[in-house]
mmCIF file of C-alpha atoms and ligand atoms in Angstrom:
data_model
loop_
_atom_site.group_PDB
_atom_site.id
_atom_site.type_symbol
_atom_site.label_atom_id
_atom_site.label_comp_id
_atom_site.label_asym_id
_atom_site.label_seq_id
_atom_site.Cartn_x
_atom_site.Cartn_y
_atom_site.Cartn_z
ATOM 1 C CA MET A 1 -26.573 -0.962 -4.670
ATOM 2 C CA VAL A 2 -23.653 -1.073 -2.216
ATOM 3 C CA PHE A 3 -20.949 1.587 -2.366
ATOM 4 C CA LYS A 4 -18.865 0.544 0.688
ATOM 5 C CA MET A 5 -16.906 3.752 0.853
ATOM 6 C CA LYS A 6 -16.108 6.732 3.068
ATOM 7 C CA ILE A 7 -13.935 9.847 2.776
ATOM 8 C CA ILE A 8 -11.048 9.986 5.252
ATOM 9 C CA GLY A 9 -8.971 13.052 4.315
ATOM 10 C CA PHE A 10 -9.116 16.269 2.314
ATOM 11 C CA GLY A 11 -6.644 18.668 0.716
ATOM 12 C CA LYS A 12 -6.754 21.714 -1.530
ATOM 13 C CA GLY A 13 -4.446 23.675 -3.819
ATOM 14 C CA ILE A 14 -5.454 27.252 -4.659
ATOM 15 C CA PRO A 15 -3.367 29.775 -6.636
ATOM 16 C CA ALA A 16 -1.972 32.800 -4.762
ATOM 17 C CA ARG A 17 -3.518 35.468 -7.028
ATOM 18 C CA CYS A 18 -7.060 36.529 -6.172
ATOM 19 C CA VAL A 19 -8.835 38.421 -8.972
ATOM 20 C CA SER A 20 -11.862 40.569 -8.129
ATOM 21 C CA ASN A 21 -14.710 41.525 -10.444
ATOM 22 C CA ASP A 22 -13.349 45.081 -10.403
ATOM 23 C CA ASP A 23 -9.949 43.769 -11.578
ATOM 24 C CA ILE A 24 -11.663 42.223 -14.628
ATOM 25 C CA ALA A 25 -13.693 45.375 -15.280
ATOM 26 C CA GLN A 26 -10.347 47.148 -15.825
ATOM 27 C CA PHE A 27 -9.928 45.429 -19.207
ATOM 28 C CA LEU A 28 -13.378 44.063 -20.119
ATOM 29 C CA ASP A 29 -16.814 45.668 -20.631
ATOM 30 C CA THR A 30 -18.331 44.272 -17.426
ATOM 31 C CA SER A 31 -18.936 45.309 -13.806
ATOM 32 C CA ASP A 32 -18.946 43.953 -10.275
ATOM 33 C CA GLU A 33 -22.683 44.691 -10.173
ATOM 34 C CA TRP A 34 -23.462 42.590 -13.310
ATOM 35 C CA ILE A 35 -21.267 39.644 -12.311
ATOM 36 C CA PHE A 36 -22.424 39.537 -8.676
ATOM 37 C CA THR A 37 -26.158 39.902 -9.327
ATOM 38 C CA ARG A 38 -26.182 37.382 -12.226
ATOM 39 C CA THR A 39 -23.867 34.780 -10.672
ATOM 40 C CA GLY A 40 -23.064 35.468 -7.000
ATOM 41 C CA ILE A 41 -19.326 35.649 -7.803
ATOM 42 C CA LYS A 42 -17.118 38.326 -6.174
ATOM 43 C CA THR A 43 -13.616 36.895 -6.677
ATOM 44 C CA ARG A 44 -11.799 33.920 -8.198
ATOM 45 C CA TYR A 45 -8.191 32.634 -7.930
ATOM 46 C CA VAL A 46 -6.082 32.511 -11.079
ATOM 47 C CA CYS A 47 -2.715 30.854 -11.764
ATOM 48 C CA THR A 48 0.179 33.206 -12.430
ATOM 49 C CA THR A 49 3.284 31.085 -11.813
ATOM 50 C CA GLU A 50 1.608 27.864 -10.585
ATOM 51 C CA THR A 51 1.029 24.873 -12.879
ATOM 52 C CA LEU A 52 -2.026 22.651 -12.536
ATOM 53 C CA THR A 53 0.332 19.904 -11.368
ATOM 54 C CA ASP A 54 1.540 22.224 -8.550
ATOM 55 C CA LEU A 55 -2.041 22.818 -7.336
ATOM 56 C CA SER A 56 -2.906 19.123 -7.647
ATOM 57 C CA VAL A 57 0.165 17.900 -5.766
ATOM 58 C CA THR A 58 -0.553 20.389 -2.949
ATOM 59 C CA ALA A 59 -4.140 19.078 -2.755
ATOM 60 C CA ALA A 60 -2.937 15.444 -2.871
ATOM 61 C CA ASN A 61 -0.317 15.923 -0.135
ATOM 62 C CA GLY A 62 -2.901 17.736 2.022
ATOM 63 C CA ALA A 63 -5.357 14.846 1.638
ATOM 64 C CA LEU A 64 -2.673 12.249 2.500
ATOM 65 C CA GLU A 65 -1.639 14.202 5.608
ATOM 66 C CA ASP A 66 -5.261 14.646 6.692
ATOM 67 C CA ALA A 67 -5.882 10.909 6.189
ATOM 68 C CA LYS A 68 -2.602 10.090 8.021
ATOM 69 C CA LEU A 69 -1.430 7.975 5.086
ATOM 70 C CA ASN A 70 1.809 7.709 3.096
ATOM 71 C CA PRO A 71 2.037 7.672 -0.712
ATOM 72 C CA ASP A 72 2.764 3.916 -0.492
ATOM 73 C CA ASP A 73 -0.680 3.395 1.113
ATOM 74 C CA ILE A 74 -2.453 4.668 -2.032
ATOM 75 C CA ASP A 75 -3.534 1.914 -4.462
ATOM 76 C CA LEU A 76 -5.018 4.114 -7.181
ATOM 77 C CA ILE A 77 -5.081 7.792 -8.199
ATOM 78 C CA ILE A 78 -8.059 9.139 -10.137
ATOM 79 C CA CYS A 79 -7.916 12.703 -11.364
ATOM 80 C CA ALA A 80 -11.064 14.499 -12.551
ATOM 81 C CA THR A 81 -10.098 17.252 -14.967
ATOM 82 C CA LEU A 82 -10.884 18.884 -18.283
ATOM 83 C CA GLY A 83 -7.176 18.492 -19.007
ATOM 84 C CA GLY A 84 -3.851 18.722 -17.191
ATOM 85 C CA ASP A 85 -0.607 20.462 -18.092
ATOM 86 C CA TYR A 86 -0.004 17.898 -20.868
ATOM 87 C CA GLY A 87 -2.116 15.932 -23.351
ATOM 88 C CA THR A 88 -0.001 13.087 -22.037
ATOM 89 C CA PRO A 89 1.150 12.194 -19.397
ATOM 90 C CA SER A 90 -2.170 12.419 -17.631
ATOM 91 C CA LEU A 91 -2.503 14.791 -14.678
ATOM 92 C CA SER A 92 -2.899 11.765 -12.389
ATOM 93 C CA CYS A 93 0.548 10.511 -13.534
ATOM 94 C CA CYS A 94 2.019 13.967 -12.778
ATOM 95 C CA ILE A 95 0.428 13.798 -9.302
ATOM 96 C CA ALA A 96 1.887 10.301 -8.733
ATOM 97 C CA GLU A 97 5.338 11.602 -9.599
ATOM 98 C CA GLY A 98 4.853 14.710 -7.438
ATOM 99 C CA ILE A 99 3.855 12.805 -4.300
ATOM 100 C CA GLY A 100 6.133 9.807 -4.920
ATOM 101 C CA ALA A 101 3.441 7.156 -5.512
ATOM 102 C CA LYS A 102 3.816 4.151 -7.819
ATOM 103 C CA CYS A 103 0.197 2.999 -8.081
ATOM 104 C CA PRO A 104 -1.980 2.940 -11.224
ATOM 105 C CA CYS A 105 -3.464 6.283 -12.189
ATOM 106 C CA PHE A 106 -5.815 7.710 -14.797
ATOM 107 C CA ASP A 107 -7.827 10.865 -15.564
ATOM 108 C CA VAL A 108 -11.573 11.123 -16.058
ATOM 109 C CA ASN A 109 -13.199 13.970 -17.978
ATOM 110 C CA ALA A 110 -16.846 14.565 -17.145
ATOM 111 C CA ALA A 111 -16.407 18.358 -16.906
ATOM 112 C CA CYS A 112 -18.008 19.798 -13.761
ATOM 113 C CA THR A 113 -19.466 16.375 -12.862
ATOM 114 C CA GLY A 114 -15.986 14.777 -12.767
ATOM 115 C CA PHE A 115 -15.750 14.366 -8.986
ATOM 116 C CA ILE A 116 -18.983 12.316 -8.810
ATOM 117 C CA TYR A 117 -17.801 10.145 -11.731
ATOM 118 C CA ALA A 118 -14.484 9.638 -9.889
ATOM 119 C CA LEU A 119 -16.321 8.609 -6.689
ATOM 120 C CA GLU A 120 -18.310 5.985 -8.622
ATOM 121 C CA LEU A 121 -15.123 4.621 -10.212
ATOM 122 C CA ALA A 122 -13.349 4.517 -6.843
ATOM 123 C CA SER A 123 -16.260 2.608 -5.301
ATOM 124 C CA GLY A 124 -15.932 -0.034 -8.039
ATOM 125 C CA PHE A 125 -12.225 -0.551 -7.294
ATOM 126 C CA ILE A 126 -12.818 -0.648 -3.517
ATOM 127 C CA SER A 127 -15.873 -2.956 -3.675
ATOM 128 C CA SER A 128 -14.040 -5.408 -5.953
ATOM 129 C CA GLY A 129 -11.058 -5.514 -3.585
ATOM 130 C CA LYS A 130 -8.712 -4.096 -6.230
ATOM 131 C CA ALA A 131 -7.918 -1.028 -4.103
ATOM 132 C CA LYS A 132 -7.993 -0.225 -0.395
ATOM 133 C CA ASN A 133 -7.236 3.513 -0.495
ATOM 134 C CA VAL A 134 -8.012 5.659 -3.548
ATOM 135 C CA LEU A 135 -6.758 9.237 -3.943
ATOM 136 C CA ILE A 136 -9.158 11.427 -5.936
ATOM 137 C CA VAL A 137 -8.004 14.863 -7.105
ATOM 138 C CA SER A 138 -10.247 17.257 -9.030
ATOM 139 C CA ALA A 139 -8.197 20.015 -10.633
ATOM 140 C CA GLU A 140 -8.882 22.704 -13.206
ATOM 141 C CA MET A 141 -7.029 25.612 -14.769
ATOM 142 C CA MET A 142 -10.054 27.349 -16.279
ATOM 143 C CA SER A 143 -8.051 30.556 -16.816
ATOM 144 C CA ALA A 144 -6.216 28.767 -19.648
ATOM 145 C CA LYS A 145 -9.444 27.474 -21.185
ATOM 146 C CA THR A 146 -11.556 30.614 -21.346
ATOM 147 C CA ASP A 147 -11.190 33.521 -23.757
ATOM 148 C CA TRP A 148 -10.317 36.590 -21.668
ATOM 149 C CA SER A 149 -11.939 38.835 -24.272
ATOM 150 C CA ASP A 150 -15.300 36.983 -23.932
ATOM 151 C CA ARG A 151 -17.286 38.462 -21.028
ATOM 152 C CA ASN A 152 -19.879 35.667 -21.341
ATOM 153 C CA THR A 153 -17.443 33.072 -20.000
ATOM 154 C CA CYS A 154 -14.153 34.321 -18.490
ATOM 155 C CA VAL A 155 -15.809 36.084 -15.528
ATOM 156 C CA LEU A 156 -17.481 32.853 -14.402
ATOM 157 C CA PHE A 157 -14.546 30.532 -13.729
ATOM 158 C CA GLY A 158 -11.501 30.146 -11.483
ATOM 159 C CA ASP A 159 -8.500 27.853 -10.988
ATOM 160 C CA GLY A 160 -8.013 25.350 -8.180
ATOM 161 C CA ALA A 161 -7.686 21.762 -7.019
ATOM 162 C CA ALA A 162 -9.306 19.731 -4.246
ATOM 163 C CA GLY A 163 -8.581 16.152 -3.303
ATOM 164 C CA CYS A 164 -9.661 13.438 -0.922
ATOM 165 C CA VAL A 165 -8.786 9.903 0.067
ATOM 166 C CA VAL A 166 -11.576 7.321 -0.012
ATOM 167 C CA THR A 167 -11.477 3.923 1.614
ATOM 168 C CA ALA A 168 -13.828 1.110 2.667
ATOM 169 C CA GLY A 169 -16.767 2.303 4.791
ATOM 170 C CA ASN A 170 -20.512 2.789 4.806
ATOM 171 C CA ALA A 171 -20.846 6.556 4.366
ATOM 172 C CA VAL A 172 -21.643 6.648 0.644
ATOM 173 C CA LYS A 173 -25.235 5.449 0.226
ATOM 174 C CA TYR A 174 -26.095 6.340 -3.355
ATOM 175 C CA ILE A 175 -24.469 7.489 -6.600
ATOM 176 C CA ASN A 176 -26.196 8.163 -9.909
ATOM 177 C CA LEU A 177 -24.445 9.262 -13.110
ATOM 178 C CA SER A 178 -26.183 10.504 -16.216
ATOM 179 C CA SER A 179 -25.591 12.327 -19.466
ATOM 180 C CA ALA A 180 -27.737 14.059 -22.060
ATOM 181 C CA ALA A 181 -25.822 14.683 -25.262
ATOM 182 C CA MET A 182 -26.823 17.957 -26.929
ATOM 183 C CA PRO A 183 -26.826 18.364 -30.731
ATOM 184 C CA ASN A 184 -23.189 18.807 -31.868
ATOM 185 C CA SER A 185 -22.346 19.786 -28.288
ATOM 186 C CA THR A 186 -23.025 23.369 -29.353
ATOM 187 C CA VAL A 187 -24.348 24.670 -26.054
ATOM 188 C CA LEU A 188 -21.161 24.023 -24.107
ATOM 189 C CA ASN A 189 -17.933 22.974 -25.760
ATOM 190 C CA MET A 190 -14.199 23.518 -26.117
ATOM 191 C CA PRO A 191 -13.016 22.275 -29.529
ATOM 192 C CA ASN A 192 -9.699 20.531 -30.118
ATOM 193 C CA GLY A 193 -7.843 21.413 -33.287
ATOM 194 C CA THR A 194 -6.809 19.130 -36.122
ATOM 195 C CA GLY A 195 -3.066 19.787 -35.732
ATOM 196 C CA ASN A 196 -1.105 20.190 -38.943
ATOM 197 C CA SER A 197 -2.023 16.947 -40.668
ATOM 198 C CA PRO A 198 -1.583 17.464 -44.420
ATOM 199 C CA PHE A 199 -4.369 14.909 -44.966
ATOM 200 C CA THR A 200 -7.223 16.651 -43.148
ATOM 201 C CA LYS A 201 -9.796 18.266 -45.453
ATOM 202 C CA GLU A 202 -10.368 21.272 -43.171
ATOM 203 C CA GLN A 203 -7.746 22.397 -40.657
ATOM 204 C CA LYS A 204 -9.127 23.740 -37.409
ATOM 205 C CA SER A 205 -7.257 25.230 -34.475
ATOM 206 C CA SER A 206 -8.128 24.550 -30.828
ATOM 207 C CA GLY A 207 -10.749 26.854 -29.380
ATOM 208 C CA PHE A 208 -11.667 28.347 -26.037
ATOM 209 C CA LEU A 209 -14.611 27.264 -23.907
ATOM 210 C CA HIS A 210 -17.875 28.385 -25.472
ATOM 211 C CA MET A 211 -21.206 28.355 -23.636
ATOM 212 C CA GLN A 212 -24.780 29.335 -24.465
ATOM 213 C CA GLY A 213 -25.462 30.337 -20.869
ATOM 214 C CA GLN A 214 -29.249 30.432 -20.972
ATOM 215 C CA GLU A 215 -29.522 27.010 -22.690
ATOM 216 C CA VAL A 216 -27.202 25.507 -20.076
ATOM 217 C CA PHE A 217 -29.162 27.241 -17.291
ATOM 218 C CA LYS A 218 -32.409 25.585 -18.516
ATOM 219 C CA PHE A 219 -30.752 22.163 -18.797
ATOM 220 C CA VAL A 220 -29.283 22.491 -15.332
ATOM 221 C CA VAL A 221 -32.456 23.423 -13.442
ATOM 222 C CA ASN A 222 -34.305 20.522 -15.124
ATOM 223 C CA ILE A 223 -31.558 17.957 -14.552
ATOM 224 C CA VAL A 224 -31.124 18.935 -10.890
ATOM 225 C CA GLU A 225 -34.873 18.524 -10.378
ATOM 226 C CA SER A 226 -34.935 15.096 -12.041
ATOM 227 C CA GLU A 227 -31.774 13.950 -10.186
ATOM 228 C CA LEU A 228 -33.411 14.909 -6.869
ATOM 229 C CA LYS A 229 -36.630 13.079 -7.798
ATOM 230 C CA LEU A 230 -34.566 9.950 -8.533
ATOM 231 C CA VAL A 231 -32.889 10.210 -5.124
ATOM 232 C CA GLN A 232 -36.321 10.243 -3.468
ATOM 233 C CA GLU A 233 -37.569 7.283 -5.550
ATOM 234 C CA ARG A 234 -34.476 5.160 -5.033
ATOM 235 C CA THR A 235 -33.481 5.986 -1.438
ATOM 236 C CA GLY A 236 -36.788 7.143 0.060
ATOM 237 C CA LEU A 237 -35.095 10.369 1.233
ATOM 238 C CA SER A 238 -37.281 13.472 0.942
ATOM 239 C CA PRO A 239 -35.666 16.938 0.612
ATOM 240 C CA ALA A 240 -36.591 17.631 4.253
ATOM 241 C CA GLN A 241 -34.523 14.602 5.332
ATOM 242 C CA ILE A 242 -31.378 15.957 3.631
ATOM 243 C CA ASP A 243 -29.318 18.075 6.054
ATOM 244 C CA LEU A 244 -27.136 19.819 3.455
ATOM 245 C CA PHE A 245 -27.282 20.126 -0.337
ATOM 246 C CA LEU A 246 -23.843 20.632 -1.882
ATOM 247 C CA LEU A 247 -24.589 21.705 -5.439
ATOM 248 C CA HIS A 248 -22.064 22.431 -8.173
ATOM 249 C CA GLN A 249 -21.034 26.078 -7.784
ATOM 250 C CA ALA A 250 -21.886 27.338 -11.286
ATOM 251 C CA ASN A 251 -24.295 30.121 -10.432
ATOM 252 C CA LYS A 252 -25.814 31.234 -7.097
ATOM 253 C CA ARG A 253 -29.131 31.822 -8.897
ATOM 254 C CA ILE A 254 -29.323 28.111 -9.829
ATOM 255 C CA ILE A 255 -28.668 27.178 -6.185
ATOM 256 C CA ASP A 256 -31.284 29.653 -4.858
ATOM 257 C CA PHE A 257 -33.807 28.511 -7.487
ATOM 258 C CA THR A 258 -33.321 24.861 -6.488
ATOM 259 C CA GLY A 259 -33.706 25.684 -2.789
ATOM 260 C CA ALA A 260 -36.943 27.590 -3.428
ATOM 261 C CA LYS A 261 -38.322 24.802 -5.632
ATOM 262 C CA LEU A 262 -37.600 22.198 -2.939
ATOM 263 C CA LYS A 263 -38.998 24.545 -0.247
ATOM 264 C CA GLN A 264 -35.778 24.162 1.735
ATOM 265 C CA PRO A 265 -34.066 27.028 3.631
ATOM 266 C CA PRO A 266 -30.931 28.723 2.199
ATOM 267 C CA GLU A 267 -28.848 27.544 5.212
ATOM 268 C CA LYS A 268 -29.070 24.016 3.770
ATOM 269 C CA PHE A 269 -27.201 25.132 0.633
ATOM 270 C CA PRO A 270 -23.613 26.051 1.562
ATOM 271 C CA CYS A 271 -21.835 28.142 -1.084
ATOM 272 C CA ASN A 272 -18.309 29.262 -1.848
ATOM 273 C CA ILE A 273 -18.937 30.513 -5.399
ATOM 274 C CA GLN A 274 -18.594 34.105 -4.162
ATOM 275 C CA ARG A 275 -14.878 33.493 -3.418
ATOM 276 C CA TYR A 276 -13.812 30.916 -6.042
ATOM 277 C CA GLY A 277 -16.190 31.239 -9.008
ATOM 278 C CA ASN A 278 -16.903 28.036 -10.931
ATOM 279 C CA LEU A 279 -14.031 25.554 -10.467
ATOM 280 C CA SER A 280 -15.651 22.908 -12.692
ATOM 281 C CA SER A 281 -14.853 19.434 -11.260
ATOM 282 C CA ALA A 282 -13.058 20.935 -8.219
ATOM 283 C CA SER A 283 -16.119 22.885 -7.003
ATOM 284 C CA ILE A 284 -17.909 20.143 -5.063
ATOM 285 C CA PRO A 285 -14.863 18.549 -3.353
ATOM 286 C CA LEU A 286 -13.604 22.010 -2.315
ATOM 287 C CA LEU A 287 -17.049 22.903 -0.919
ATOM 288 C CA LEU A 288 -17.224 19.559 0.912
ATOM 289 C CA PHE A 289 -13.710 20.089 2.307
ATOM 290 C CA GLU A 290 -14.522 23.596 3.587
ATOM 291 C CA THR A 291 -17.919 22.645 4.985
ATOM 292 C CA VAL A 292 -16.460 19.671 6.880
ATOM 293 C CA LYS A 293 -13.506 21.666 8.233
ATOM 294 C CA SER A 294 -15.719 24.580 9.355
ATOM 295 C CA GLY A 295 -17.778 22.181 11.458
ATOM 296 C CA GLN A 296 -20.953 22.787 9.439
ATOM 297 C CA ILE A 297 -21.069 19.063 8.590
ATOM 298 C CA LYS A 298 -21.337 16.785 11.616
ATOM 299 C CA PRO A 299 -21.211 12.978 11.915
ATOM 300 C CA GLY A 300 -24.633 11.552 11.062
ATOM 301 C CA ASP A 301 -25.560 14.410 8.702
ATOM 302 C CA THR A 302 -27.135 13.371 5.396
ATOM 303 C CA LEU A 303 -25.488 15.177 2.488
ATOM 304 C CA LEU A 304 -26.625 15.389 -1.102
ATOM 305 C CA LEU A 305 -23.956 16.237 -3.681
ATOM 306 C CA CYS A 306 -25.244 17.170 -7.139
ATOM 307 C CA ALA A 307 -23.035 18.209 -10.066
ATOM 308 C CA PHE A 308 -23.764 19.102 -13.677
ATOM 309 C CA GLY A 309 -21.726 20.346 -16.592
ATOM 310 C CA ALA A 310 -20.477 19.948 -20.127
ATOM 311 C CA GLY A 311 -21.478 16.812 -22.010
ATOM 312 C CA LEU A 312 -23.969 17.532 -20.787
ATOM 313 C CA THR A 313 -23.390 15.369 -17.731
ATOM 314 C CA ALA A 314 -24.900 15.141 -14.270
ATOM 315 C CA GLY A 315 -24.182 13.140 -11.136
ATOM 316 C CA THR A 316 -25.610 12.823 -7.651
ATOM 317 C CA CYS A 317 -24.281 11.243 -4.476
ATOM 318 C CA VAL A 318 -25.788 10.778 -1.020
ATOM 319 C CA ILE A 319 -23.397 10.504 1.932
ATOM 320 C CA VAL A 320 -24.222 10.003 5.607
ATOM 321 C CA TRP A 321 -21.158 11.632 7.146
ATOM 322 C CA GLU A 322 -19.034 9.430 9.420
HETATM 323 N N1 ACO B 1 -20.804 41.624 -18.008
HETATM 324 C C1 ACO B 1 -21.753 42.442 -18.493
HETATM 325 N N2 ACO B 1 -22.701 42.020 -19.384
HETATM 326 C C2 ACO B 1 -22.652 40.724 -19.755
HETATM 327 C C3 ACO B 1 -21.666 39.826 -19.275
HETATM 328 C C4 ACO B 1 -20.721 40.338 -18.367
HETATM 329 N N3 ACO B 1 -19.745 39.555 -17.847
HETATM 330 N N4 ACO B 1 -21.884 38.607 -19.842
HETATM 331 C C5 ACO B 1 -22.964 38.729 -20.629
HETATM 332 N N5 ACO B 1 -23.431 40.008 -20.592
HETATM 333 C C6 ACO B 1 -24.571 40.593 -21.302
HETATM 334 C C7 ACO B 1 -24.900 39.836 -22.566
HETATM 335 O O1 ACO B 1 -24.092 40.297 -23.639
HETATM 336 C C8 ACO B 1 -26.366 40.172 -22.744
HETATM 337 O O2 ACO B 1 -26.450 41.469 -23.307
HETATM 338 P P1 ACO B 1 -27.563 41.795 -24.427
HETATM 339 O O3 ACO B 1 -28.881 41.604 -23.719
HETATM 340 O O4 ACO B 1 -27.256 43.193 -24.782
HETATM 341 O O5 ACO B 1 -27.343 40.792 -25.524
HETATM 342 C C9 ACO B 1 -26.895 40.272 -21.311
HETATM 343 O O6 ACO B 1 -25.719 40.472 -20.471
HETATM 344 C C10 ACO B 1 -27.631 39.033 -20.843
HETATM 345 O O7 ACO B 1 -26.860 37.901 -21.126
HETATM 346 P P2 ACO B 1 -27.368 36.438 -20.754
HETATM 347 O O8 ACO B 1 -26.424 35.416 -21.281
HETATM 348 O O9 ACO B 1 -28.802 36.332 -21.142
HETATM 349 O O10 ACO B 1 -27.265 36.499 -19.169
HETATM 350 P P3 ACO B 1 -27.836 35.483 -18.113
HETATM 351 O O11 ACO B 1 -28.687 36.193 -17.155
HETATM 352 O O12 ACO B 1 -28.400 34.244 -18.747
HETATM 353 O O13 ACO B 1 -26.528 35.055 -17.306
HETATM 354 C C11 ACO B 1 -24.972 33.219 -17.179
HETATM 355 C C12 ACO B 1 -25.467 34.411 -17.990
HETATM 356 C C13 ACO B 1 -24.437 33.741 -15.855
HETATM 357 C C14 ACO B 1 -23.858 32.527 -17.940
HETATM 358 C C15 ACO B 1 -26.135 32.218 -16.895
HETATM 359 O O14 ACO B 1 -26.827 31.972 -18.087
HETATM 360 C C16 ACO B 1 -25.666 30.895 -16.324
HETATM 361 O O15 ACO B 1 -25.214 30.817 -15.193
HETATM 362 N N6 ACO B 1 -25.815 29.764 -17.060
HETATM 363 C C17 ACO B 1 -25.485 28.441 -16.564
HETATM 364 C C18 ACO B 1 -23.997 28.200 -16.462
HETATM 365 C C19 ACO B 1 -23.720 26.780 -15.982
HETATM 366 O O16 ACO B 1 -24.418 26.265 -15.143
HETATM 367 N N7 ACO B 1 -22.708 26.100 -16.530
HETATM 368 C C20 ACO B 1 -22.516 24.701 -16.223
HETATM 369 C C21 ACO B 1 -21.218 24.334 -15.819
HETATM 370 S S1 ACO B 1 -19.887 25.001 -16.746
HETATM 371 C C22 ACO B 1 -19.015 23.675 -17.366
HETATM 372 O O17 ACO B 1 -19.437 22.584 -17.420
HETATM 373 C C23 ACO B 1 -17.620 23.928 -17.919
#
């Protein structure tokens, strides 16, 4: 398998309002102690006046500047999201308008795994010669998707966008995508309504994100383990040969559990969940962005990105940083 791709620029768009666990405990039966010990989260950022398009365009412009490219240099925009500001146009079309690009664009919805799905799609366009530079933006407004009276979900998520430009190169060594459909998607879903069609037998309104946390927790620890086994089988890389594991930031306990199971030290598992909460598809690109910019990732380092989320979906990518 040849991926022929490298990342050449990053950007991010984060709302101005930071919400602490104590802020939430003002109106919900919860506490900083419960949220922090069960999840590792201290704060998250939440949109007040910003739209998801605003965050995404900020992330896209940051990535273009970092890559020293103009909007005209971008041949394709892929946006990973659970949904933008509109059902249509897609969020990627809103980004194209915001940055002044005229290339093809589309959204991909693989929930928290979206960034890895977008990387795989980008590699197909680059390898086939259809695109030279692809802009990927992962963006989520989870504050609009969770029920703020449901303590099981709203405390876990945050809003934000992270983007990167990918182009031809040899950094990406491996990508695997998978899914495991659960019965009626009951463990993790967000139902759409039926609208007001007079022909539907049973009218249903749209719902908030619903999650059976413990069921998802079990799925996640198993899928991460099997994804990591596949990496070893297919690339020959053992956990000890991976310099940094960038796991989806859903719960610090999942990250710690994985580290202990692999017998790898906590320093190999960078985290930003304590500041941002779970940003769904934007978690991994934001973590990658911050870890690169802080100097924690150096050229030659072997990185393993592993994401998991609704679907249920999972995806893994190995990058040797250039
Ligand atoms: N504050 C206080 N108490 C709470 C809160 C809260 N915010 N939320 C739940 N509780 C209570 C529950 O009501 C329950 O009380 P009870 O025992 O009286 O019934 C108790 O705490 C335990 O609840 P659990 O759900 O069993 O708590 P758990 O330890 O499993 O933690 C959590 C819940 C954090 C959601 C965990 O299960 C988890 O992280 N699951 C995986 C999430 C994940 O990985 N998601 C994937 C990506 S998301 C996506 O794709 C969109």
